[in-house]
Amino acid sequence: MPTHLHRTGCTHLNQLLLGWWVGRQIFDEERIIGAVPRFTVTAPGWMRYPLKIDGQRLWKQWHLRGMNYFKIARSGCHNWSERFNPASKLYQAWLGVYVVRDSENVIRYGFEQGDEPDPERLTLAAIGDQLYWLDKSGHPNPAMIPRGQLTVERTDHQGHAAWFLTGSFDTFSDIHGTPTAYRLYDASYGIPDERTWRHLVEPFHPLVLHGFYIAWRWEEHHCTVCIYGAGVEFDRQDGVHVNTYPLIKDELLRMARGITWREL
């Protein structure tokens, strides 16, 4: 898919085609895990199909293996993803699933000490994901630092006894003015011209990521599952203070609760 499509053509169609194509590919990690998530609920404004990436790319420093599945905002009327529109409630928002499988290096990720989760350990998947994403976006010094303790509560998901974790992190936006290393994804996201957002925010401006995990051990498939959703808080250059998380939390949870699984 040519990289110039992030400037021209039907970005929404590109997103649909890429998501459909990626979904048909079965990765080696997925075969080992033996199941893949199905995103059965899509809120207005979100990509219909998730994208996915081998987790080893994100978590190499912690020797974690598995998969990351994620959705972002689909393209709007301007032919770029609303994820890159600082005036949108879906700016920098995420919905996805980390599946971290047991391997020769790590067993029972996040639950190594027993049935209760280790919140700090579980957040490594999200931290590695954000650092990788910022690096590929061209950020010179990626960072994601927890703000205080995560809250942890019992919950359930599709018959699994699970844990609901919430927390906040200091990090940076991935908005930038040049194509990223994800050139194929650039074509589908629709990266906007810098002139459309530069009056509102600086490239790679700081922000606070607010979000949740729905996490559990899936012993049948020898893996830890973390469904995640996130919004952001930041200050725009026009003096507006923005916090999207309260605006999108309910739709994130609705989509998260709609995630089911297909056995391979």
PDB file of C-alpha atoms in Angstrom:
ATOM      1  CA  MET A   1       0.000   0.000   0.000  1.00  0.00           C
ATOM      2  CA  PRO A   2       1.697   3.276  -1.035  1.00  0.00           C
ATOM      3  CA  THR A   3       2.646   5.676   1.733  1.00  0.00           C
ATOM      4  CA  HIS A   4       1.140   8.678  -0.036  1.00  0.00           C
ATOM      5  CA  LEU A   5      -2.337   7.387   0.796  1.00  0.00           C
ATOM      6  CA  HIS A   6      -2.136   9.143   4.146  1.00  0.00           C
ATOM      7  CA  ARG A   7      -2.646  12.369   2.202  1.00  0.00           C
ATOM      8  CA  THR A   8      -5.089  11.244  -0.464  1.00  0.00           C
ATOM      9  CA  GLY A   9      -7.807   8.690  -1.131  1.00  0.00           C
ATOM     10  CA  CYS A  10     -10.400   7.180   1.146  1.00  0.00           C
ATOM     11  CA  THR A  11      -8.678   6.655   4.490  1.00  0.00           C
ATOM     12  CA  HIS A  12     -11.728   5.004   6.048  1.00  0.00           C
ATOM     13  CA  LEU A  13     -11.708   2.381   3.291  1.00  0.00           C
ATOM     14  CA  ASN A  14      -7.971   1.892   3.832  1.00  0.00           C
ATOM     15  CA  GLN A  15      -8.648   1.256   7.523  1.00  0.00           C
ATOM     16  CA  LEU A  16     -11.333  -1.293   6.753  1.00  0.00           C
ATOM     17  CA  LEU A  17      -9.150  -3.120   4.232  1.00  0.00           C
ATOM     18  CA  LEU A  18      -6.088  -3.176   6.461  1.00  0.00           C
ATOM     19  CA  GLY A  19      -8.066  -4.359   9.488  1.00  0.00           C
ATOM     20  CA  TRP A  20      -9.754  -7.078   7.443  1.00  0.00           C
ATOM     21  CA  TRP A  21      -6.449  -8.192   5.919  1.00  0.00           C
ATOM     22  CA  VAL A  22      -4.569  -8.191   9.238  1.00  0.00           C
ATOM     23  CA  GLY A  23      -7.371 -10.139  10.891  1.00  0.00           C
ATOM     24  CA  ARG A  24      -7.047 -12.933   8.351  1.00  0.00           C
ATOM     25  CA  GLN A  25      -3.354 -13.438   9.133  1.00  0.00           C
ATOM     26  CA  ILE A  26      -2.632 -15.907  11.936  1.00  0.00           C
ATOM     27  CA  PHE A  27       0.623 -15.128  13.741  1.00  0.00           C
ATOM     28  CA  ASP A  28       2.848 -17.815  15.255  1.00  0.00           C
ATOM     29  CA  GLU A  29       2.172 -16.401  18.724  1.00  0.00           C
ATOM     30  CA  GLU A  30      -1.571 -16.771  18.145  1.00  0.00           C
ATOM     31  CA  ARG A  31      -1.143 -20.409  17.182  1.00  0.00           C
ATOM     32  CA  ILE A  32       0.781 -21.043  20.397  1.00  0.00           C
ATOM     33  CA  ILE A  33      -1.851 -19.262  22.505  1.00  0.00           C
ATOM     34  CA  GLY A  34      -4.666 -21.043  20.679  1.00  0.00           C
ATOM     35  CA  ALA A  35      -7.284 -18.279  20.774  1.00  0.00           C
ATOM     36  CA  VAL A  36      -7.850 -14.788  19.369  1.00  0.00           C
ATOM     37  CA  PRO A  37     -10.109 -11.956  20.606  1.00  0.00           C
ATOM     38  CA  ARG A  38     -13.250 -10.869  18.777  1.00  0.00           C
ATOM     39  CA  PHE A  39     -14.251  -7.217  19.113  1.00  0.00           C
ATOM     40  CA  THR A  40     -18.024  -7.597  18.890  1.00  0.00           C
ATOM     41  CA  VAL A  41     -18.936  -4.018  19.877  1.00  0.00           C
ATOM     42  CA  THR A  42     -17.724  -0.955  17.978  1.00  0.00           C
ATOM     43  CA  ALA A  43     -18.744   2.471  19.255  1.00  0.00           C
ATOM     44  CA  PRO A  44     -19.338   5.277  16.737  1.00  0.00           C
ATOM     45  CA  GLY A  45     -16.108   6.807  15.501  1.00  0.00           C
ATOM     46  CA  TRP A  46     -13.897   3.750  16.099  1.00  0.00           C
ATOM     47  CA  MET A  47     -12.200   1.434  13.608  1.00  0.00           C
ATOM     48  CA  ARG A  48     -14.350  -1.589  12.895  1.00  0.00           C
ATOM     49  CA  TYR A  49     -11.499  -4.116  12.814  1.00  0.00           C
ATOM     50  CA  PRO A  50      -8.562  -4.228  15.242  1.00  0.00           C
ATOM     51  CA  LEU A  51      -4.932  -4.216  14.196  1.00  0.00           C
ATOM     52  CA  LYS A  52      -2.370  -6.436  15.887  1.00  0.00           C
ATOM     53  CA  ILE A  53       1.348  -6.778  16.515  1.00  0.00           C
ATOM     54  CA  ASP A  54       3.643  -9.466  17.920  1.00  0.00           C
ATOM     55  CA  GLY A  55       4.228  -8.513  21.550  1.00  0.00           C
ATOM     56  CA  GLN A  56       7.902  -9.459  21.503  1.00  0.00           C
ATOM     57  CA  ARG A  57       8.571  -6.201  19.657  1.00  0.00           C
ATOM     58  CA  LEU A  58       7.021  -4.236  22.519  1.00  0.00           C
ATOM     59  CA  TRP A  59       8.231  -6.209  25.516  1.00  0.00           C
ATOM     60  CA  LYS A  60      11.686  -7.468  24.546  1.00  0.00           C
ATOM     61  CA  GLN A  61      13.406  -5.902  27.572  1.00  0.00           C
ATOM     62  CA  TRP A  62      11.156  -7.913  29.918  1.00  0.00           C
ATOM     63  CA  HIS A  63      11.335 -11.131  27.862  1.00  0.00           C
ATOM     64  CA  LEU A  64       7.559 -11.240  27.451  1.00  0.00           C
ATOM     65  CA  ARG A  65       5.894 -13.063  24.564  1.00  0.00           C
ATOM     66  CA  GLY A  66       2.379 -12.719  23.177  1.00  0.00           C
ATOM     67  CA  MET A  67       0.152 -10.381  21.179  1.00  0.00           C
ATOM     68  CA  ASN A  68      -1.217  -6.846  21.225  1.00  0.00           C
ATOM     69  CA  TYR A  69      -4.567  -6.157  19.520  1.00  0.00           C
ATOM     70  CA  PHE A  70      -5.734  -2.553  19.299  1.00  0.00           C
ATOM     71  CA  LYS A  71      -8.244  -0.118  17.873  1.00  0.00           C
ATOM     72  CA  ILE A  72      -8.085   3.644  17.406  1.00  0.00           C
ATOM     73  CA  ALA A  73     -10.483   6.251  16.055  1.00  0.00           C
ATOM     74  CA  ARG A  74     -11.384   5.801  12.409  1.00  0.00           C
ATOM     75  CA  SER A  75     -10.995   8.553   9.859  1.00  0.00           C
ATOM     76  CA  GLY A  76     -13.492  11.393  10.032  1.00  0.00           C
ATOM     77  CA  CYS A  77     -14.744  13.768   7.393  1.00  0.00           C
ATOM     78  CA  HIS A  78     -11.244  15.181   6.858  1.00  0.00           C
ATOM     79  CA  ASN A  79      -9.677  11.902   5.658  1.00  0.00           C
ATOM     80  CA  TRP A  80      -7.517  11.333   8.720  1.00  0.00           C
ATOM     81  CA  SER A  81      -8.009   9.433  11.947  1.00  0.00           C
ATOM     82  CA  GLU A  82      -9.627  11.425  14.738  1.00  0.00           C
ATOM     83  CA  ARG A  83      -6.918   9.963  16.973  1.00  0.00           C
ATOM     84  CA  PHE A  84      -4.690  12.716  15.574  1.00  0.00           C
ATOM     85  CA  ASN A  85      -7.230  15.533  15.969  1.00  0.00           C
ATOM     86  CA  PRO A  86      -6.585  17.469  19.231  1.00  0.00           C
ATOM     87  CA  ALA A  87     -10.150  18.809  19.062  1.00  0.00           C
ATOM     88  CA  SER A  88     -11.670  15.289  19.075  1.00  0.00           C
ATOM     89  CA  LYS A  89     -12.747  13.328  22.158  1.00  0.00           C
ATOM     90  CA  LEU A  90     -10.975  10.333  20.585  1.00  0.00           C
ATOM     91  CA  TYR A  91      -7.624  12.118  20.394  1.00  0.00           C
ATOM     92  CA  GLN A  92      -4.865   9.679  21.457  1.00  0.00           C
ATOM     93  CA  ALA A  93      -7.479   7.166  22.675  1.00  0.00           C
ATOM     94  CA  TRP A  94      -6.851   3.418  22.739  1.00  0.00           C
ATOM     95  CA  LEU A  95      -8.845   0.214  23.065  1.00  0.00           C
ATOM     96  CA  GLY A  96      -7.122  -3.133  22.934  1.00  0.00           C
ATOM     97  CA  VAL A  97      -6.030  -6.454  24.404  1.00  0.00           C
ATOM     98  CA  TYR A  98      -2.630  -7.655  25.563  1.00  0.00           C
ATOM     99  CA  VAL A  99      -2.231 -11.424  25.639  1.00  0.00           C
ATOM    100  CA  VAL A 100       1.009 -12.392  27.386  1.00  0.00           C
ATOM    101  CA  ARG A 101       1.685 -16.102  27.147  1.00  0.00           C
ATOM    102  CA  ASP A 102       3.760 -18.284  29.415  1.00  0.00           C
ATOM    103  CA  SER A 103       7.232 -18.882  27.998  1.00  0.00           C
ATOM    104  CA  GLU A 104      10.592 -20.273  29.032  1.00  0.00           C
ATOM    105  CA  ASN A 105      11.426 -16.884  30.582  1.00  0.00           C
ATOM    106  CA  VAL A 106       8.165 -15.785  32.224  1.00  0.00           C
ATOM    107  CA  ILE A 107       5.395 -17.887  33.770  1.00  0.00           C
ATOM    108  CA  ARG A 108       2.059 -16.414  34.942  1.00  0.00           C
ATOM    109  CA  TYR A 109       2.907 -12.829  33.958  1.00  0.00           C
ATOM    110  CA  GLY A 110       1.423 -10.396  36.487  1.00  0.00           C
ATOM    111  CA  PHE A 111       0.242 -13.269  38.683  1.00  0.00           C
ATOM    112  CA  GLU A 112       3.612 -14.800  39.564  1.00  0.00           C
ATOM    113  CA  GLN A 113       2.924 -14.630  43.312  1.00  0.00           C
ATOM    114  CA  GLY A 114      -0.524 -16.211  43.291  1.00  0.00           C
ATOM    115  CA  ASP A 115      -4.113 -15.541  42.291  1.00  0.00           C
ATOM    116  CA  GLU A 116      -4.018 -11.806  42.980  1.00  0.00           C
ATOM    117  CA  PRO A 117      -2.409  -9.507  40.402  1.00  0.00           C
ATOM    118  CA  ASP A 118       0.804  -7.531  40.749  1.00  0.00           C
ATOM    119  CA  PRO A 119      -0.336  -4.137  39.384  1.00  0.00           C
ATOM    120  CA  GLU A 120       3.166  -2.773  38.768  1.00  0.00           C
ATOM    121  CA  ARG A 121       4.127  -5.913  36.908  1.00  0.00           C
ATOM    122  CA  LEU A 122       0.967  -5.859  34.789  1.00  0.00           C
ATOM    123  CA  THR A 123       1.588  -2.269  33.685  1.00  0.00           C
ATOM    124  CA  LEU A 124       4.855  -3.272  31.992  1.00  0.00           C
ATOM    125  CA  ALA A 125       2.868  -4.421  28.953  1.00  0.00           C
ATOM    126  CA  ALA A 126       1.311  -0.968  28.565  1.00  0.00           C
ATOM    127  CA  ILE A 127       4.573   0.849  29.257  1.00  0.00           C
ATOM    128  CA  GLY A 128       6.441  -1.213  26.676  1.00  0.00           C
ATOM    129  CA  ASP A 129       3.673  -0.639  24.154  1.00  0.00           C
ATOM    130  CA  GLN A 130       3.721   3.144  24.609  1.00  0.00           C
ATOM    131  CA  LEU A 131       7.521   3.371  24.508  1.00  0.00           C
ATOM    132  CA  TYR A 132       7.627   1.346  21.297  1.00  0.00           C
ATOM    133  CA  TRP A 133       4.861   3.401  19.700  1.00  0.00           C
ATOM    134  CA  LEU A 134       6.500   6.725  20.591  1.00  0.00           C
ATOM    135  CA  ASP A 135       9.865   5.500  19.329  1.00  0.00           C
ATOM    136  CA  LYS A 136       8.416   4.440  15.983  1.00  0.00           C
ATOM    137  CA  SER A 137       6.618   7.784  15.787  1.00  0.00           C
ATOM    138  CA  GLY A 138       9.978   9.530  16.010  1.00  0.00           C
ATOM    139  CA  HIS A 139       9.938  10.760  19.614  1.00  0.00           C
ATOM    140  CA  PRO A 140      13.552  11.468  20.672  1.00  0.00           C
ATOM    141  CA  ASN A 141      13.071  10.373  24.293  1.00  0.00           C
ATOM    142  CA  PRO A 142       9.991   8.163  24.855  1.00  0.00           C
ATOM    143  CA  ALA A 143       8.707   7.899  28.411  1.00  0.00           C
ATOM    144  CA  MET A 144       5.702   6.609  30.338  1.00  0.00           C
ATOM    145  CA  ILE A 145       5.788   7.068  34.102  1.00  0.00           C
ATOM    146  CA  PRO A 146       3.058   5.868  36.518  1.00  0.00           C
ATOM    147  CA  ARG A 147       1.258   8.498  38.600  1.00  0.00           C
ATOM    148  CA  GLY A 148       0.784   6.957  42.031  1.00  0.00           C
ATOM    149  CA  GLN A 149      -0.756   3.579  42.790  1.00  0.00           C
ATOM    150  CA  LEU A 150      -3.226   1.753  40.584  1.00  0.00           C
ATOM    151  CA  THR A 151      -6.621   0.915  42.055  1.00  0.00           C
ATOM    152  CA  VAL A 152      -7.526  -2.777  41.967  1.00  0.00           C
ATOM    153  CA  GLU A 153     -11.003  -4.305  42.261  1.00  0.00           C
ATOM    154  CA  ARG A 154     -12.512  -7.710  41.578  1.00  0.00           C
ATOM    155  CA  THR A 155     -14.712  -8.078  38.503  1.00  0.00           C
ATOM    156  CA  ASP A 156     -15.597 -10.683  35.902  1.00  0.00           C
ATOM    157  CA  HIS A 157     -15.399 -10.892  32.134  1.00  0.00           C
ATOM    158  CA  GLN A 158     -17.226 -13.383  29.941  1.00  0.00           C
ATOM    159  CA  GLY A 159     -17.182 -15.973  32.727  1.00  0.00           C
ATOM    160  CA  HIS A 160     -13.593 -15.284  33.829  1.00  0.00           C
ATOM    161  CA  ALA A 161     -12.872 -14.159  37.395  1.00  0.00           C
ATOM    162  CA  ALA A 162     -10.963 -10.975  36.627  1.00  0.00           C
ATOM    163  CA  TRP A 163      -9.502  -7.805  38.102  1.00  0.00           C
ATOM    164  CA  PHE A 164     -10.341  -4.210  37.205  1.00  0.00           C
ATOM    165  CA  LEU A 165      -7.358  -1.876  37.468  1.00  0.00           C
ATOM    166  CA  THR A 166      -7.319   1.882  36.878  1.00  0.00           C
ATOM    167  CA  GLY A 167      -4.410   4.299  36.779  1.00  0.00           C
ATOM    168  CA  SER A 168      -2.721   7.276  35.164  1.00  0.00           C
ATOM    169  CA  PHE A 169       0.638   7.798  33.464  1.00  0.00           C
ATOM    170  CA  ASP A 170       2.718  10.776  32.387  1.00  0.00           C
ATOM    171  CA  THR A 171       3.728  10.365  28.762  1.00  0.00           C
ATOM    172  CA  PHE A 172       3.652  12.143  25.388  1.00  0.00           C
ATOM    173  CA  SER A 173       1.385  12.433  22.384  1.00  0.00           C
ATOM    174  CA  ASP A 174       2.515  10.666  19.224  1.00  0.00           C
ATOM    175  CA  ILE A 175       1.284  13.486  16.982  1.00  0.00           C
ATOM    176  CA  HIS A 176       4.022  14.647  14.635  1.00  0.00           C
ATOM    177  CA  GLY A 177       4.578  16.229  11.252  1.00  0.00           C
ATOM    178  CA  THR A 178       6.421  13.486   9.383  1.00  0.00           C
ATOM    179  CA  PRO A 179       5.531   9.892   8.384  1.00  0.00           C
ATOM    180  CA  THR A 180       6.309   7.320  11.075  1.00  0.00           C
ATOM    181  CA  ALA A 181       8.151   4.043  10.799  1.00  0.00           C
ATOM    182  CA  TYR A 182       4.676   2.466  10.576  1.00  0.00           C
ATOM    183  CA  ARG A 183       4.410   3.485   6.927  1.00  0.00           C
ATOM    184  CA  LEU A 184       1.732   0.940   6.092  1.00  0.00           C
ATOM    185  CA  TYR A 185      -0.275   2.021   9.123  1.00  0.00           C
ATOM    186  CA  ASP A 186       0.225   5.703   8.274  1.00  0.00           C
ATOM    187  CA  ALA A 187      -1.623   5.032   5.040  1.00  0.00           C
ATOM    188  CA  SER A 188      -4.580   3.620   6.920  1.00  0.00           C
ATOM    189  CA  TYR A 189      -4.704   5.933   9.926  1.00  0.00           C
ATOM    190  CA  GLY A 190      -4.523   9.071   7.819  1.00  0.00           C
ATOM    191  CA  ILE A 191      -1.851  11.210   9.464  1.00  0.00           C
ATOM    192  CA  PRO A 192      -3.029  14.836   9.149  1.00  0.00           C
ATOM    193  CA  ASP A 193      -0.971  17.680   7.781  1.00  0.00           C
ATOM    194  CA  GLU A 194       0.779  19.571  10.575  1.00  0.00           C
ATOM    195  CA  ARG A 195      -1.061  22.751   9.626  1.00  0.00           C
ATOM    196  CA  THR A 196      -4.346  21.213  10.832  1.00  0.00           C
ATOM    197  CA  TRP A 197      -3.255  20.846  14.479  1.00  0.00           C
ATOM    198  CA  ARG A 198      -0.108  22.944  15.050  1.00  0.00           C
ATOM    199  CA  HIS A 199      -2.160  25.887  16.382  1.00  0.00           C
ATOM    200  CA  LEU A 200      -3.567  23.631  19.126  1.00  0.00           C
ATOM    201  CA  VAL A 201      -0.629  21.473  20.253  1.00  0.00           C
ATOM    202  CA  GLU A 202       3.109  21.027  19.813  1.00  0.00           C
ATOM    203  CA  PRO A 203       4.475  17.838  18.240  1.00  0.00           C
ATOM    204  CA  PHE A 204       4.945  15.150  20.904  1.00  0.00           C
ATOM    205  CA  HIS A 205       3.421  17.382  23.592  1.00  0.00           C
ATOM    206  CA  PRO A 206       3.166  16.001  27.166  1.00  0.00           C
ATOM    207  CA  LEU A 207      -0.095  14.492  28.367  1.00  0.00           C
ATOM    208  CA  VAL A 208      -1.553  12.257  31.049  1.00  0.00           C
ATOM    209  CA  LEU A 209      -2.899   8.887  29.947  1.00  0.00           C
ATOM    210  CA  HIS A 210      -5.885   7.744  32.064  1.00  0.00           C
ATOM    211  CA  GLY A 211      -7.119   4.206  31.613  1.00  0.00           C
ATOM    212  CA  PHE A 212      -8.153   0.765  32.808  1.00  0.00           C
ATOM    213  CA  TYR A 213      -7.245  -2.896  32.591  1.00  0.00           C
ATOM    214  CA  ILE A 214      -9.550  -5.885  32.816  1.00  0.00           C
ATOM    215  CA  ALA A 215      -7.034  -8.614  33.626  1.00  0.00           C
ATOM    216  CA  TRP A 216      -7.146 -12.328  34.374  1.00  0.00           C
ATOM    217  CA  ARG A 217      -5.196 -15.554  34.147  1.00  0.00           C
ATOM    218  CA  TRP A 218      -6.418 -17.880  31.421  1.00  0.00           C
ATOM    219  CA  GLU A 219      -4.878 -21.121  32.566  1.00  0.00           C
ATOM    220  CA  GLU A 220      -6.459 -23.146  29.768  1.00  0.00           C
ATOM    221  CA  HIS A 221      -4.361 -21.172  27.285  1.00  0.00           C
ATOM    222  CA  HIS A 222      -1.397 -20.545  29.610  1.00  0.00           C
ATOM    223  CA  CYS A 223      -1.591 -16.782  29.299  1.00  0.00           C
ATOM    224  CA  THR A 224      -2.483 -13.527  31.048  1.00  0.00           C
ATOM    225  CA  VAL A 225      -5.110 -11.359  29.352  1.00  0.00           C
ATOM    226  CA  CYS A 226      -5.294  -7.575  29.815  1.00  0.00           C
ATOM    227  CA  ILE A 227      -8.096  -5.714  28.054  1.00  0.00           C
ATOM    228  CA  TYR A 228      -7.291  -2.018  28.084  1.00  0.00           C
ATOM    229  CA  GLY A 229      -8.878   1.331  27.311  1.00  0.00           C
ATOM    230  CA  ALA A 230      -7.495   4.851  27.651  1.00  0.00           C
ATOM    231  CA  GLY A 231      -8.172   8.540  27.176  1.00  0.00           C
ATOM    232  CA  VAL A 232      -5.943  11.567  27.769  1.00  0.00           C
ATOM    233  CA  GLU A 233      -5.652  14.844  29.668  1.00  0.00           C
ATOM    234  CA  PHE A 234      -3.621  17.810  28.411  1.00  0.00           C
ATOM    235  CA  ASP A 235      -3.559  21.563  27.882  1.00  0.00           C
ATOM    236  CA  ARG A 236      -4.021  23.017  24.414  1.00  0.00           C
ATOM    237  CA  GLN A 237      -2.138  26.085  23.221  1.00  0.00           C
ATOM    238  CA  ASP A 238      -5.394  28.038  22.988  1.00  0.00           C
ATOM    239  CA  GLY A 239      -5.790  27.769  26.768  1.00  0.00           C
ATOM    240  CA  VAL A 240      -8.331  24.925  26.789  1.00  0.00           C
ATOM    241  CA  HIS A 241      -7.777  22.161  29.356  1.00  0.00           C
ATOM    242  CA  VAL A 242      -8.869  18.810  27.917  1.00  0.00           C
ATOM    243  CA  ASN A 243      -9.702  15.532  29.669  1.00  0.00           C
ATOM    244  CA  THR A 244     -11.218  13.014  27.269  1.00  0.00           C
ATOM    245  CA  TYR A 245     -11.316  10.037  29.628  1.00  0.00           C
ATOM    246  CA  PRO A 246     -14.584  10.926  31.414  1.00  0.00           C
ATOM    247  CA  LEU A 247     -16.145  11.541  27.995  1.00  0.00           C
ATOM    248  CA  ILE A 248     -15.245   8.157  26.506  1.00  0.00           C
ATOM    249  CA  LYS A 249     -14.924   5.863  29.532  1.00  0.00           C
ATOM    250  CA  ASP A 250     -18.404   4.381  29.139  1.00  0.00           C
ATOM    251  CA  GLU A 251     -17.949   3.575  25.446  1.00  0.00           C
ATOM    252  CA  LEU A 252     -14.509   2.125  26.137  1.00  0.00           C
ATOM    253  CA  LEU A 253     -16.010  -0.140  28.802  1.00  0.00           C
ATOM    254  CA  ARG A 254     -18.902  -1.110  26.553  1.00  0.00           C
ATOM    255  CA  MET A 255     -16.502  -2.152  23.800  1.00  0.00           C
ATOM    256  CA  ALA A 256     -14.192  -3.867  26.289  1.00  0.00           C
ATOM    257  CA  ARG A 257     -17.067  -5.874  27.781  1.00  0.00           C
ATOM    258  CA  GLY A 258     -18.013  -6.958  24.268  1.00  0.00           C
ATOM    259  CA  ILE A 259     -14.695  -8.686  23.605  1.00  0.00           C
ATOM    260  CA  THR A 260     -15.119 -12.448  23.221  1.00  0.00           C
ATOM    261  CA  TRP A 261     -12.741 -15.195  22.061  1.00  0.00           C
ATOM    262  CA  ARG A 262     -12.433 -17.554  19.141  1.00  0.00           C
ATOM    263  CA  GLU A 263     -10.556 -20.798  19.594  1.00  0.00           C
ATOM    264  CA  LEU A 264      -8.030 -21.678  16.906  1.00  0.00           C
TER     265      LEU A 264
END
